Short mmCIF file of C-alpha atoms and ligand atoms in Angstrom, two decimals:
data_model
loop_
_atom_site.label_atom_id
_atom_site.label_comp_id
_atom_site.label_asym_id
_atom_site.label_seq_id
_atom_site.Cartn_x
_atom_site.Cartn_y
_atom_site.Cartn_z
CA UNK A 1 0.00 0.00 0.00
CA UNK A 2 2.77 2.33 1.05
CA UNK A 3 4.62 1.80 -2.21
CA UNK A 4 1.45 2.43 -4.21
CA UNK A 5 0.50 5.76 -2.56
CA UNK A 6 3.77 7.50 -3.24
CA UNK A 7 3.39 8.04 -6.99
CA UNK A 8 -0.37 8.89 -6.61
CA UNK A 9 0.28 11.70 -4.10
CA UNK A 10 3.10 13.00 -6.29
CA UNK A 11 0.66 13.06 -9.18
CA UNK A 12 -1.97 14.82 -7.03
CA UNK A 13 0.64 17.37 -5.91
CA UNK A 14 1.54 17.91 -9.50
CA UNK A 15 -2.10 18.42 -10.52
CA UNK A 16 -2.68 20.74 -7.53
CA UNK A 17 0.38 22.77 -8.50
CA UNK A 18 -0.81 22.99 -12.09
CA UNK A 19 -4.29 24.12 -10.99
CA UNK A 20 -2.87 26.77 -8.65
CA UNK A 21 -0.57 27.98 -11.40
CA UNK A 22 -3.50 28.13 -13.85
CA UNK A 23 -5.65 30.07 -11.35
CA UNK A 24 -2.81 32.45 -10.59
CA UNK A 25 -2.24 33.08 -14.29
CA UNK A 26 -5.98 33.72 -14.84
CA UNK A 27 -6.05 36.18 -11.94
CA UNK A 28 -2.92 37.85 -13.29
CA UNK A 29 -4.21 38.03 -16.84
CA UNK A 30 -7.70 39.12 -15.70
CA UNK A 31 -7.28 41.31 -12.65
CA UNK A 32 -10.94 42.31 -13.16
CA UNK A 33 -11.93 39.10 -11.38
CA UNK A 34 -10.61 40.40 -8.07
CA UNK A 35 -13.42 41.97 -6.06
CA UNK A 36 -12.83 45.27 -4.32
CA UNK A 37 -14.21 45.84 -0.84
CA UNK A 38 -15.20 49.27 0.41
CA UNK A 39 -16.50 50.33 3.81
CA UNK A 40 -18.97 53.21 3.90
CA UNK A 41 -19.24 55.04 7.19
CA UNK A 42 -22.35 57.14 7.74
CA UNK A 43 -22.73 59.54 10.64
CA UNK A 44 -26.46 60.10 11.15
CA UNK A 45 -25.78 62.27 14.21
CA UNK A 46 -24.41 64.97 11.88
CA UNK A 47 -27.49 66.00 9.91
CA UNK A 48 -26.59 68.34 7.06
CA UNK A 49 -28.59 70.54 4.72
CA UNK A 50 -31.87 69.80 3.02
CA UNK A 51 -31.44 68.33 -0.47
CA UNK A 52 -33.94 70.63 -2.14
CA UNK A 53 -36.38 68.76 -4.35
CA UNK A 54 -35.77 71.48 -6.94
CA UNK A 55 -32.38 69.88 -7.62
CA UNK A 56 -34.40 67.38 -9.65
CA UNK A 57 -35.88 70.07 -11.92
CA UNK A 58 -36.30 69.78 -15.67
CA UNK A 59 -35.83 72.06 -18.66
CA UNK A 60 -38.15 72.12 -21.70
CA UNK A 61 -37.20 74.48 -24.50
CA UNK A 62 -38.89 75.09 -27.83
CA UNK A 63 -36.13 73.17 -29.55
CA UNK A 64 -36.44 70.27 -31.97
CA UNK A 65 -39.01 67.81 -30.66
CA UNK A 66 -38.66 68.84 -27.01
CA UNK A 67 -42.05 70.53 -26.85
CA UNK A 68 -43.78 69.72 -30.13
CA UNK A 69 -44.20 65.92 -30.31
CA UNK A 70 -42.43 65.47 -26.94
CA UNK A 71 -45.11 67.16 -24.85
CA UNK A 72 -47.63 68.64 -27.22
CA UNK A 73 -49.41 66.65 -29.90
CA UNK A 74 -52.58 68.76 -30.02
CA UNK A 75 -56.10 67.76 -29.00
CA UNK A 76 -56.88 66.24 -32.41
CA UNK A 77 -53.90 63.88 -32.43
CA UNK A 78 -54.39 60.12 -32.68
CA UNK A 79 -51.79 59.90 -29.91
CA UNK A 80 -53.59 59.68 -26.56
CA UNK A 81 -53.65 63.14 -24.97
CA UNK A 82 -55.38 65.37 -22.46
CA UNK A 83 -56.12 68.76 -23.97
CA UNK A 84 -53.25 68.25 -26.42
CA UNK A 85 -50.62 67.06 -23.91
CA UNK A 86 -49.55 63.45 -24.48
CA UNK A 87 -50.80 61.06 -21.81
CA UNK A 88 -47.85 58.62 -21.83
CA UNK A 89 -45.38 61.44 -21.17
CA UNK A 90 -47.52 62.86 -18.37
CA UNK A 91 -47.74 59.44 -16.71
CA UNK A 92 -43.97 58.96 -16.94
CA UNK A 93 -43.18 62.43 -15.58
CA UNK A 94 -45.71 62.20 -12.74
CA UNK A 95 -43.81 59.13 -11.54
CA UNK A 96 -40.68 61.31 -11.21
CA UNK A 97 -42.44 63.93 -9.05
CA UNK A 98 -40.85 66.64 -11.21
CA UNK A 99 -40.54 69.69 -8.93
CA UNK A 100 -40.28 72.42 -11.57
CA UNK A 101 -39.98 72.89 -15.32
CA UNK A 102 -37.95 75.72 -16.86
CA UNK A 103 -39.62 77.10 -20.03
CA UNK A 104 -39.68 78.37 -22.84
CA UNK A 105 -35.84 78.43 -23.14
CA UNK A 106 -32.81 78.62 -23.29
CA UNK A 107 -31.80 80.83 -26.17
CA UNK A 108 -35.40 80.58 -27.40
CA UNK A 109 -36.62 82.57 -24.37
CA UNK A 110 -34.83 85.74 -25.46
CA UNK A 111 -36.75 85.71 -28.75
CA UNK A 112 -40.09 84.59 -27.32
CA UNK A 113 -43.04 86.94 -27.37
CA UNK A 114 -45.73 85.55 -25.12
CA UNK A 115 -48.65 87.31 -26.83
CA UNK A 116 -48.14 85.14 -29.93
CA UNK A 117 -48.92 82.09 -27.78
CA UNK A 118 -52.25 83.04 -26.18
CA UNK A 119 -55.80 83.30 -27.51
CA UNK A 120 -57.55 81.63 -30.39
CA UNK A 121 -55.35 82.98 -33.20
CA UNK A 122 -51.74 81.93 -32.86
CA UNK A 123 -49.07 83.58 -34.98
CA UNK A 124 -46.67 81.34 -36.83
CA UNK A 125 -43.17 82.65 -36.16
CA UNK A 126 -39.62 81.33 -36.60
CA UNK A 127 -37.15 79.58 -34.33
CA UNK A 128 -33.83 80.94 -35.64
CA UNK A 129 -31.72 79.43 -32.86
CA UNK A 130 -32.78 75.87 -33.39
CA UNK A 131 -32.90 74.80 -37.03
CA UNK A 132 -34.72 77.89 -38.35
CA UNK A 133 -37.99 75.96 -38.33
CA UNK A 134 -41.43 77.52 -37.95
CA UNK A 135 -42.84 77.97 -34.47
CA UNK A 136 -46.62 77.45 -34.48
CA UNK A 137 -47.09 78.94 -30.99
CA UNK A 138 -49.82 76.34 -30.37
CA UNK A 139 -48.04 75.45 -27.12
CA UNK A 140 -48.13 78.75 -25.27
CA UNK A 141 -48.74 80.06 -21.77
CA UNK A 142 -52.00 78.21 -21.01
CA UNK A 143 -50.82 74.94 -22.52
CA UNK A 144 -47.60 75.08 -20.49
CA UNK A 145 -49.48 75.81 -17.26
CA UNK A 146 -51.94 72.99 -18.03
CA UNK A 147 -49.01 70.61 -18.66
CA UNK A 148 -47.50 71.56 -15.28
CA UNK A 149 -50.82 70.99 -13.63
CA UNK A 150 -51.05 67.53 -15.21
CA UNK A 151 -47.60 66.48 -14.00
CA UNK A 152 -47.79 68.34 -10.67
CA UNK A 153 -44.76 70.63 -11.18
CA UNK A 154 -44.09 74.32 -10.48
CA UNK A 155 -43.47 76.92 -13.20
CA UNK A 156 -40.01 78.32 -13.83
CA UNK A 157 -40.52 80.95 -16.55
CA UNK A 158 -37.63 82.62 -18.35
CA UNK A 159 -38.57 86.13 -19.48
CA UNK A 160 -37.25 87.74 -22.63
CA UNK A 161 -34.56 90.27 -21.73
CA UNK A 162 -32.61 90.00 -25.00
CA UNK A 163 -35.19 91.14 -27.55
CA UNK A 164 -38.16 91.97 -25.32
CA UNK A 165 -38.90 94.89 -23.05
CA UNK A 166 -39.55 95.20 -19.32
CA UNK A 167 -43.10 96.20 -20.23
CA UNK A 168 -43.70 93.03 -22.27
CA UNK A 169 -42.42 90.88 -19.38
CA UNK A 170 -44.39 92.88 -16.80
CA UNK A 171 -47.57 92.43 -18.82
CA UNK A 172 -46.96 88.67 -19.10
CA UNK A 173 -46.71 88.43 -15.32
CA UNK A 174 -49.80 90.60 -14.87
CA UNK A 175 -51.67 88.41 -17.37
CA UNK A 176 -50.61 85.30 -15.45
CA UNK A 177 -50.97 86.43 -11.86
CA UNK A 178 -53.35 89.40 -11.40
CA UNK A 179 -56.43 88.61 -9.33
CA UNK A 180 -58.10 91.98 -9.84
CA UNK A 181 -60.26 92.58 -12.91
CA UNK A 182 -57.57 94.23 -15.03
CA UNK A 183 -57.90 94.05 -18.79
CA UNK A 184 -55.11 91.48 -18.93
CA UNK A 185 -56.60 89.36 -16.14
CA UNK A 186 -59.97 89.43 -17.94
CA UNK A 187 -58.23 88.32 -21.12
CA UNK A 188 -56.71 85.40 -19.19
CA UNK A 189 -60.16 84.48 -17.92
CA UNK A 190 -61.61 84.73 -21.44
CA UNK A 191 -58.83 82.37 -22.56
CA UNK A 192 -59.97 79.79 -20.04
CA UNK A 193 -58.29 80.52 -16.70
CA UNK A 194 -60.10 82.94 -14.38
CA UNK A 195 -57.93 82.16 -11.34
CA UNK A 196 -54.44 83.66 -11.18
CA UNK A 197 -51.65 81.24 -11.93
CA UNK A 198 -48.81 80.52 -9.53
CA UNK A 199 -45.39 81.34 -10.96
CA UNK A 200 -42.87 79.99 -8.48
CA UNK A 201 -39.63 80.95 -10.26
CA UNK A 202 -38.72 83.65 -12.75
CA UNK A 203 -35.50 83.66 -14.77
CA UNK A 204 -34.38 87.15 -15.84
CA UNK A 205 -32.99 86.33 -19.28
CA UNK A 206 -30.83 83.41 -20.39
CA UNK A 207 -27.09 83.35 -21.10
CA UNK A 208 -27.22 87.14 -21.56
CA UNK A 209 -23.42 87.04 -22.05
CA UNK A 210 -23.96 85.09 -25.29
CA UNK A 211 -27.14 84.03 -27.14
CA UNK A 212 -29.22 86.21 -24.79
CA UNK A 213 -27.81 89.47 -26.14
CA UNK A 214 -24.01 89.51 -25.73
CA UNK A 215 -24.30 91.91 -22.82
CA UNK A 216 -21.48 93.11 -20.61
CA UNK A 217 -21.84 92.28 -16.91
CA UNK A 218 -22.61 95.94 -16.06
CA UNK A 219 -25.22 96.25 -18.78
CA UNK A 220 -26.88 93.04 -17.61
CA UNK A 221 -26.85 94.22 -14.00
CA UNK A 222 -28.73 97.38 -14.95
CA UNK A 223 -31.28 95.26 -16.89
CA UNK A 224 -31.62 92.95 -13.90
CA UNK A 225 -32.47 95.88 -11.65
CA UNK A 226 -35.13 97.13 -14.07
CA UNK A 227 -36.72 93.71 -14.65
CA UNK A 228 -36.77 92.70 -10.98
CA UNK A 229 -38.32 96.07 -10.13
CA UNK A 230 -41.13 96.07 -12.69
CA UNK A 231 -41.90 92.43 -13.46
CA UNK A 232 -44.19 91.78 -10.52
CA UNK A 233 -46.15 88.82 -9.34
CA UNK A 234 -49.67 89.92 -8.31
CA UNK A 235 -50.99 86.58 -7.13
CA UNK A 236 -52.23 87.23 -3.56
CA UNK A 237 -51.31 83.65 -2.62
CA UNK A 238 -47.67 84.37 -3.46
CA UNK A 239 -46.65 86.54 -0.57
CA UNK A 240 -44.29 85.68 2.29
CA UNK A 241 -42.62 82.32 1.92
CA UNK A 242 -44.56 81.66 -1.29
CA UNK A 243 -42.99 84.64 -3.04
CA UNK A 244 -41.81 84.18 -6.61
CA UNK A 245 -38.05 83.63 -6.62
CA UNK A 246 -36.18 85.64 -9.24
CA UNK A 247 -33.08 84.09 -10.75
CA UNK A 248 -30.39 86.20 -12.42
CA UNK A 249 -28.21 85.01 -15.28
CA UNK A 250 -24.93 83.70 -13.88
CA UNK A 251 -21.77 82.08 -15.24
CA UNK A 252 -21.48 79.49 -17.99
CA UNK A 253 -18.00 78.11 -17.36
CA UNK A 254 -14.78 78.97 -15.58
CA UNK A 255 -13.37 81.53 -18.02
CA UNK A 256 -12.34 84.93 -16.56
CA UNK A 257 -15.35 86.63 -18.23
CA UNK A 258 -17.71 84.40 -16.23
CA UNK A 259 -15.88 85.15 -12.99
CA UNK A 260 -16.25 88.86 -13.77
CA UNK A 261 -19.93 88.29 -14.50
CA UNK A 262 -20.59 86.48 -11.22
CA UNK A 263 -18.61 89.08 -9.24
CA UNK A 264 -20.50 91.96 -10.87
CA UNK A 265 -23.96 90.51 -10.29
CA UNK A 266 -23.24 89.43 -6.71
CA UNK A 267 -21.56 92.72 -5.79
CA UNK A 268 -24.46 94.58 -7.41
CA UNK A 269 -26.84 92.56 -5.26
CA UNK A 270 -24.84 93.23 -2.10
CA UNK A 271 -25.00 96.99 -2.80
CA UNK A 272 -28.71 96.85 -3.72
CA UNK A 273 -31.30 99.44 -2.75
CA UNK A 274 -34.73 98.60 -1.35
CA UNK A 275 -36.23 98.79 -4.84
CA UNK A 276 -34.89 95.56 -6.30
CA UNK A 277 -33.83 92.10 -5.25
CA UNK A 278 -33.14 88.61 -6.52
CA UNK A 279 -33.12 85.19 -4.88
CA UNK A 280 -31.01 83.06 -7.22
CA UNK A 281 -28.01 83.11 -9.54
CA UNK A 282 -28.01 80.67 -12.40
CA UNK A 283 -25.07 78.60 -13.65
CA UNK A 284 -24.86 76.56 -16.86
CA UNK A 285 -22.40 73.74 -17.37
CA UNK A 286 -22.56 71.05 -20.03
CA UNK A 287 -20.51 67.87 -20.16
CA UNK A 288 -18.65 68.13 -23.48
CA UNK A 289 -15.12 66.98 -24.13
CA UNK A 290 -14.54 69.15 -27.26
CA UNK A 291 -17.18 71.66 -28.41
CA UNK A 292 -15.85 71.57 -31.96
CA UNK A 293 -15.63 67.76 -32.14
CA UNK A 294 -18.36 66.39 -29.92
CA UNK A 295 -18.29 62.73 -28.91
CA UNK A 296 -20.90 60.29 -30.13
CA UNK A 297 -23.78 59.25 -27.90
CA UNK A 298 -23.81 55.73 -29.38
CA UNK A 299 -21.35 53.00 -30.28
CA UNK A 300 -18.52 54.27 -28.09
CA UNK A 301 -16.02 52.32 -26.01
CA UNK A 302 -14.40 52.61 -22.58
CA UNK A 303 -12.00 55.50 -23.42
CA UNK A 304 -14.97 57.74 -24.31
CA UNK A 305 -16.78 56.57 -21.17
CA UNK A 306 -13.80 57.70 -19.07
CA UNK A 307 -13.41 60.99 -20.97
CA UNK A 308 -17.03 61.98 -20.42
CA UNK A 309 -16.93 61.09 -16.72
CA UNK A 310 -13.73 63.09 -16.28
CA UNK A 311 -15.41 66.05 -17.97
CA UNK A 312 -18.60 65.75 -15.92
CA UNK A 313 -16.67 65.81 -12.64
CA UNK A 314 -15.60 69.37 -13.52
CA UNK A 315 -18.99 70.33 -12.10
CA UNK A 316 -17.50 70.01 -8.60
CA UNK A 317 -14.69 72.63 -8.87
CA UNK A 318 -17.00 74.91 -10.85
CA UNK A 319 -19.64 74.92 -8.13
CA UNK A 320 -16.96 75.36 -5.46
CA UNK A 321 -15.51 78.30 -7.37
CA UNK A 322 -18.84 80.15 -7.74
CA UNK A 323 -19.96 79.23 -4.22
CA UNK A 324 -16.80 80.92 -2.92
CA UNK A 325 -17.56 84.05 -4.94
CA UNK A 326 -21.15 84.05 -3.67
CA UNK A 327 -19.97 83.54 -0.09
CA UNK A 328 -17.98 86.79 -0.32
CA UNK A 329 -21.10 88.86 -1.02
CA UNK A 330 -23.72 86.63 0.58
CA UNK A 331 -22.25 84.77 3.57
CA UNK A 332 -25.75 83.90 4.80
CA UNK A 333 -26.45 81.98 1.60
CA UNK A 334 -29.66 83.87 0.85
CA UNK A 335 -29.06 83.58 -2.88
CA UNK A 336 -29.41 80.09 -4.30
CA UNK A 337 -27.06 78.84 -6.99
CA UNK A 338 -29.39 77.39 -9.65
CA UNK A 339 -27.60 75.04 -12.05
CA UNK A 340 -30.50 75.47 -14.43
CA UNK A 341 -28.84 73.90 -17.49
CA UNK A 342 -26.57 70.89 -17.19
CA UNK A 343 -26.10 67.51 -18.82
CA UNK A 344 -24.24 65.78 -21.65
CA UNK A 345 -23.99 67.36 -25.07
CA UNK A 346 -22.93 64.93 -27.82
CA UNK A 347 -22.81 65.05 -31.63
CA UNK A 348 -26.28 65.01 -33.22
CA UNK A 349 -27.47 61.52 -34.18
CA UNK A 350 -26.72 60.83 -37.86
CA UNK A 351 -29.71 61.73 -40.02
CA UNK A 352 -31.21 64.12 -37.45
CA UNK A 353 -31.52 67.88 -37.90
CA UNK A 354 -28.32 69.20 -36.25
CA UNK A 355 -30.34 72.12 -34.85
CA UNK A 356 -32.56 69.71 -32.94
CA UNK A 357 -29.79 68.39 -30.63
CA UNK A 358 -30.96 64.79 -30.81
CA UNK A 359 -28.71 62.26 -29.02
CA UNK A 360 -29.06 58.82 -27.46
CA UNK A 361 -28.92 58.26 -23.73
CA UNK A 362 -26.83 55.36 -22.47
CA UNK A 363 -25.61 53.77 -19.25
CA UNK A 364 -22.83 56.38 -19.38
CA UNK A 365 -25.47 59.13 -19.06
CA UNK A 366 -26.94 57.36 -16.05
CA UNK A 367 -23.54 57.49 -14.33
CA UNK A 368 -23.20 61.16 -15.35
CA UNK A 369 -26.61 61.92 -13.83
CA UNK A 370 -25.79 60.20 -10.55
CA UNK A 371 -22.38 61.87 -10.19
CA UNK A 372 -23.88 65.32 -10.78
CA UNK A 373 -26.85 64.79 -8.47
CA UNK A 374 -24.39 63.74 -5.77
CA UNK A 375 -22.28 66.87 -6.34
CA UNK A 376 -25.41 69.02 -6.02
CA UNK A 377 -26.44 67.20 -2.83
CA UNK A 378 -23.00 67.78 -1.28
CA UNK A 379 -23.44 71.51 -2.03
CA UNK A 380 -27.06 71.59 -0.88
CA UNK A 381 -26.53 74.64 1.31
CA UNK A 382 -25.91 76.79 -1.78
CA UNK A 383 -27.17 74.75 -4.74
CA UNK A 384 -30.94 74.68 -4.31
CA UNK A 385 -32.07 74.21 -7.88
CA UNK A 386 -30.83 72.29 -10.92
CA UNK A 387 -32.47 71.59 -14.27
CA UNK A 388 -31.21 68.84 -16.50
CA UNK A 389 -31.08 69.74 -20.20
CA UNK A 390 -33.47 68.73 -21.51
CA UNK A 391 -36.59 66.86 -20.54
CA UNK A 392 -37.70 65.16 -23.79
CA UNK A 393 -35.98 64.36 -27.12
CA UNK A 394 -33.20 66.96 -26.64
CA UNK A 395 -29.66 66.46 -25.22
CA UNK A 396 -29.60 64.32 -22.01
CA UNK A 397 -33.29 63.53 -22.13
CA UNK A 398 -35.47 61.68 -19.64
CA UNK A 399 -37.79 60.50 -22.38
CA UNK A 400 -37.60 59.96 -26.11
CA UNK A 401 -40.58 59.79 -28.42
CA UNK A 402 -41.15 58.79 -32.02
CA UNK A 403 -44.71 59.28 -33.19
CA UNK A 404 -46.81 57.35 -30.71
CA UNK A 405 -43.84 55.41 -29.35
CA UNK A 406 -42.13 56.49 -26.14
CA UNK A 407 -39.04 55.15 -24.38
CA UNK A 408 -37.66 55.96 -20.92
CA UNK A 409 -33.91 56.55 -20.87
CA UNK A 410 -31.27 55.39 -18.36
CA UNK A 411 -31.20 59.01 -17.05
CA UNK A 412 -34.96 58.77 -16.38
CA UNK A 413 -34.38 55.73 -14.22
CA UNK A 414 -31.67 57.53 -12.21
CA UNK A 415 -34.20 60.26 -11.37
CA UNK A 416 -36.66 57.53 -10.40
CA UNK A 417 -34.12 55.86 -8.10
CA UNK A 418 -33.32 59.21 -6.46
CA UNK A 419 -36.93 59.95 -5.43
CA UNK A 420 -36.21 59.34 -1.70
CA UNK A 421 -33.60 62.11 -1.79
CA UNK A 422 -36.11 64.85 -2.68
CA UNK A 423 -36.21 67.19 0.34
CA UNK A 424 -34.30 64.64 2.45
CA UNK A 425 -31.62 65.77 4.92
CA UNK A 426 -28.03 65.18 3.91
CA UNK A 427 -26.07 62.75 6.10
CA UNK A 428 -22.27 62.66 5.77
CA UNK A 429 -20.75 59.45 4.46
CA UNK A 430 -17.04 58.73 4.27
CA UNK A 431 -15.31 56.04 2.24
CA UNK A 432 -12.17 55.27 0.34
CA UNK A 433 -13.28 55.66 -3.28
CA UNK A 434 -10.31 53.83 -4.77
CA UNK A 435 -9.32 54.51 -8.34
CA UNK A 436 -10.52 53.55 -11.79
CA UNK A 437 -7.97 54.06 -14.56
CA UNK A 438 -8.39 54.02 -18.31
CA UNK A 439 -5.37 55.13 -20.35
CA UNK A 440 -4.29 58.52 -19.03
CA UNK A 441 -7.49 59.04 -17.06
CA UNK A 442 -7.84 58.11 -13.41
CA UNK A 443 -11.14 58.75 -11.63
CA UNK A 444 -12.60 57.90 -8.22
CA UNK A 445 -13.99 54.39 -8.68
CA UNK A 446 -16.87 54.93 -6.27
CA UNK A 447 -19.21 57.72 -5.24
CA UNK A 448 -21.87 57.79 -2.54
CA UNK A 449 -24.28 60.06 -0.70
CA UNK A 450 -26.63 59.43 2.21
CA UNK A 451 -29.73 61.23 3.46
CA UNK A 452 -32.62 60.87 5.87
CA UNK A 453 -36.15 61.36 4.59
CA UNK A 454 -38.91 63.07 6.55
CA UNK A 455 -39.97 59.78 8.16
CA UNK A 456 -36.42 59.27 9.47
CA UNK A 457 -35.52 56.49 7.05
CA UNK A 458 -31.91 56.43 5.83
CA UNK A 459 -31.19 56.21 2.11
CA UNK A 460 -27.87 55.71 0.40
CA UNK A 461 -26.85 56.09 -3.19
CA UNK A 462 -23.71 54.31 -4.32
CA UNK A 463 -22.30 54.63 -7.83
CA UNK A 464 -19.74 52.11 -9.01
CA UNK A 465 -17.94 54.10 -11.72
CA UNK A 466 -15.61 51.23 -12.62
CA UNK A 467 -17.03 49.54 -15.74
CA UNK A 468 -15.12 46.30 -15.15
CA UNK A 469 -14.91 45.56 -11.46
CA UNK A 470 -17.71 44.79 -9.04
CA UNK A 471 -17.33 46.09 -5.51
CA UNK A 472 -18.49 44.73 -2.18
CA UNK A 473 -19.77 47.50 0.03
CA UNK A 474 -20.24 47.28 3.78
CA UNK A 475 -22.22 49.95 5.60
CA UNK A 476 -21.03 51.02 9.05
CA UNK A 477 -22.30 53.66 11.45
CA UNK A 478 -25.88 52.47 11.71
CA UNK A 479 -27.41 49.27 12.99
CA UNK A 480 -29.70 48.05 10.27
CA UNK A 481 -32.69 45.79 10.85
CA UNK A 482 -33.34 45.29 7.17
CA UNK A 483 -32.85 47.04 3.86
CA UNK A 484 -34.11 47.10 0.31
CA UNK A 485 -32.11 48.17 -2.69
CA UNK A 486 -32.43 48.71 -6.42
CA UNK A 487 -29.69 48.96 -8.97
CA UNK A 488 -29.38 50.28 -12.50
CA UNK A 489 -26.74 48.72 -14.68
CA UNK A 490 -26.36 47.48 -18.25
CA UNK A 491 -24.40 44.97 -20.28
CA UNK A 492 -22.12 47.67 -21.75
CA UNK A 493 -21.20 51.30 -21.09
CA UNK A 494 -22.96 52.29 -24.31
CA UNK A 495 -26.11 50.19 -23.74
CA UNK A 496 -29.26 52.19 -24.52
CA UNK A 497 -33.00 51.69 -24.44
CA UNK A 498 -34.57 51.81 -27.89
CA UNK A 499 -38.16 51.86 -29.13
CA UNK A 500 -37.70 48.20 -30.10
CA UNK A 501 -35.86 47.15 -26.92
CA UNK A 502 -37.05 49.63 -24.29
CA UNK A 503 -36.18 47.62 -21.17
CA UNK A 504 -32.47 46.89 -21.55
CA UNK A 505 -31.38 49.49 -19.00
CA UNK A 506 -33.80 49.65 -16.12
CA UNK A 507 -33.60 49.20 -12.34
CA UNK A 508 -33.77 45.76 -10.78
CA UNK A 509 -33.82 44.66 -7.14
CA UNK A 510 -30.40 44.30 -5.54
CA UNK A 511 -29.88 41.66 -2.83
CA UNK A 512 -28.70 43.07 0.52
CA UNK A 513 -27.24 40.95 3.35
CA UNK A 514 -27.69 42.12 6.93
CA UNK A 515 -25.07 40.58 9.25
CA UNK A 516 -25.17 41.63 12.90
CA UNK A 517 -26.72 44.97 11.93
CA UNK A 518 -24.21 45.58 9.11
CA UNK A 519 -25.32 45.84 5.49
CA UNK A 520 -23.32 44.09 2.80
CA UNK A 521 -24.03 44.54 -0.89
CA UNK A 522 -22.30 43.61 -4.09
CA UNK A 523 -22.44 46.39 -6.66
CA UNK A 524 -22.10 45.51 -10.29
CA UNK A 525 -19.62 47.37 -12.49
CA UNK A 526 -20.96 50.71 -13.92
CA UNK A 527 -23.99 50.79 -11.68
CA UNK A 528 -26.16 53.26 -9.79
CA UNK A 529 -27.76 51.80 -6.65
CA UNK A 530 -30.10 53.21 -4.02
CA UNK A 531 -30.41 51.43 -0.68
CA UNK A 532 -33.14 52.19 1.87
CA UNK A 533 -32.35 51.13 5.41
CA UNK A 534 -34.74 50.20 8.24
CA UNK A 535 -33.11 50.78 11.65
O1 AHR B 601 -29.97 73.62 -23.99
C1 AHR B 601 -29.59 74.09 -25.24
C2 AHR B 601 -29.02 75.52 -25.19
O2 AHR B 601 -27.85 75.53 -24.45
C3 AHR B 601 -29.87 76.55 -24.49
O3 AHR B 601 -30.85 77.09 -25.32
C4 AHR B 601 -28.88 77.59 -24.12
O4 AHR B 601 -29.25 78.32 -22.98
C5 AHR B 601 -27.60 76.81 -23.93
O5 AHR B 601 -26.54 77.38 -24.59
#
């Protein structure tokens, strides 16, 4: 027996050695198989600022099929609608609890004349900014307010400072909000709405340093004083804490001219007289790698994934920079920073009208959305409004439509996952993000925020930026009884939902282990996950 076992155990040793060698070579050749472990530490005793629900605002401009076909199909359309507004879109947006919609632009706002969009006879005008197409004005003031009513959102109107007058804007607000029997209020009633409308937010121009009139900072400041003085809200229900918040044009990047702009407007506000005021300063920032050679929204690979994420993270230093300027003139943070245009801007889809800014929305956009929402949440004391550009069929859209077909994008599902964060209280969370490297680009591999909702429940969002490696996350700092989680991921970084395959990128339940009060989850590569904890 003894003589027979010797060669067998040598053989077994040999096989074992070969297997170990093979496993080691696989691990060496495919380091992606190794699973990272990260500990998140939340500190619920240190409640932070409120994550304003307005951070989840939307932007709908008269641009391409953003309004016409995206929202408005008209009452006679064969597409199901309520008073001309498409029913499928309303149902989808209601589910997002959209807090506010910015309208009618964008660059369009500074060429918009509201009178052409009220009453039975609508003028057909032009939309020179966006493809030079005709503008039927069939979606005007009443249709917009009806749309908001259907989805349950507040109005954020941008008034025309570029080519309009203070009188035109003042009359629009009187038409919308006067409760007394003025001629304009009677006209509003005759057009179907006797009660004054609520206008929660008013933007005084748009990008007035560029498409809004190429103004100098000083010229804009004098316009701002005039518009905020004379464009009044007369709705008796909008006094005190319901007052309409007026938002001035702010910077659009980190160039010196934008710094000068922000300094001028904020200093002007600090030196203000009793006769004018504002409550917000806007900021625009798009995720674009090269403006003159935009990346494609489809069919891209990992290098373009990494480039876009690197570019999107520039939101953080930009907000810090303008917050610091605002702090100088407004240490009490009375003025909100409203990032009222942000999102990815890619090359137009082949075959589309380049003026319509049509692009696809992939898993990469979902990661972009999560990273930006987390940046806003971390700056919640100053950033109290943000509007993704744009809501439907334009740029980083929530929804895409084609005739009667509609598809919800990966970005839509991020907004859906983030619902518990609306008006929740920020809770600090610390972790070692690790690093994800592609070529010359190295990014934090992980991002996370935490917040408590009004009922006291703790919610966490964790983004695994790394497109190759899963990560095991353990939550410390709270004793959990149970937890539920959902995750959004996709087979590839460029996976998209299409009209033919609309469910490729959508949230699914994520298993959570609770071990002695600790939560343990495994996050898939390139994923956005929201975890709700019962304590
Ligand atoms: O969102 C598209 C355009 O981008 C807006 O009209 C303008 O404000 C910005 O330059």
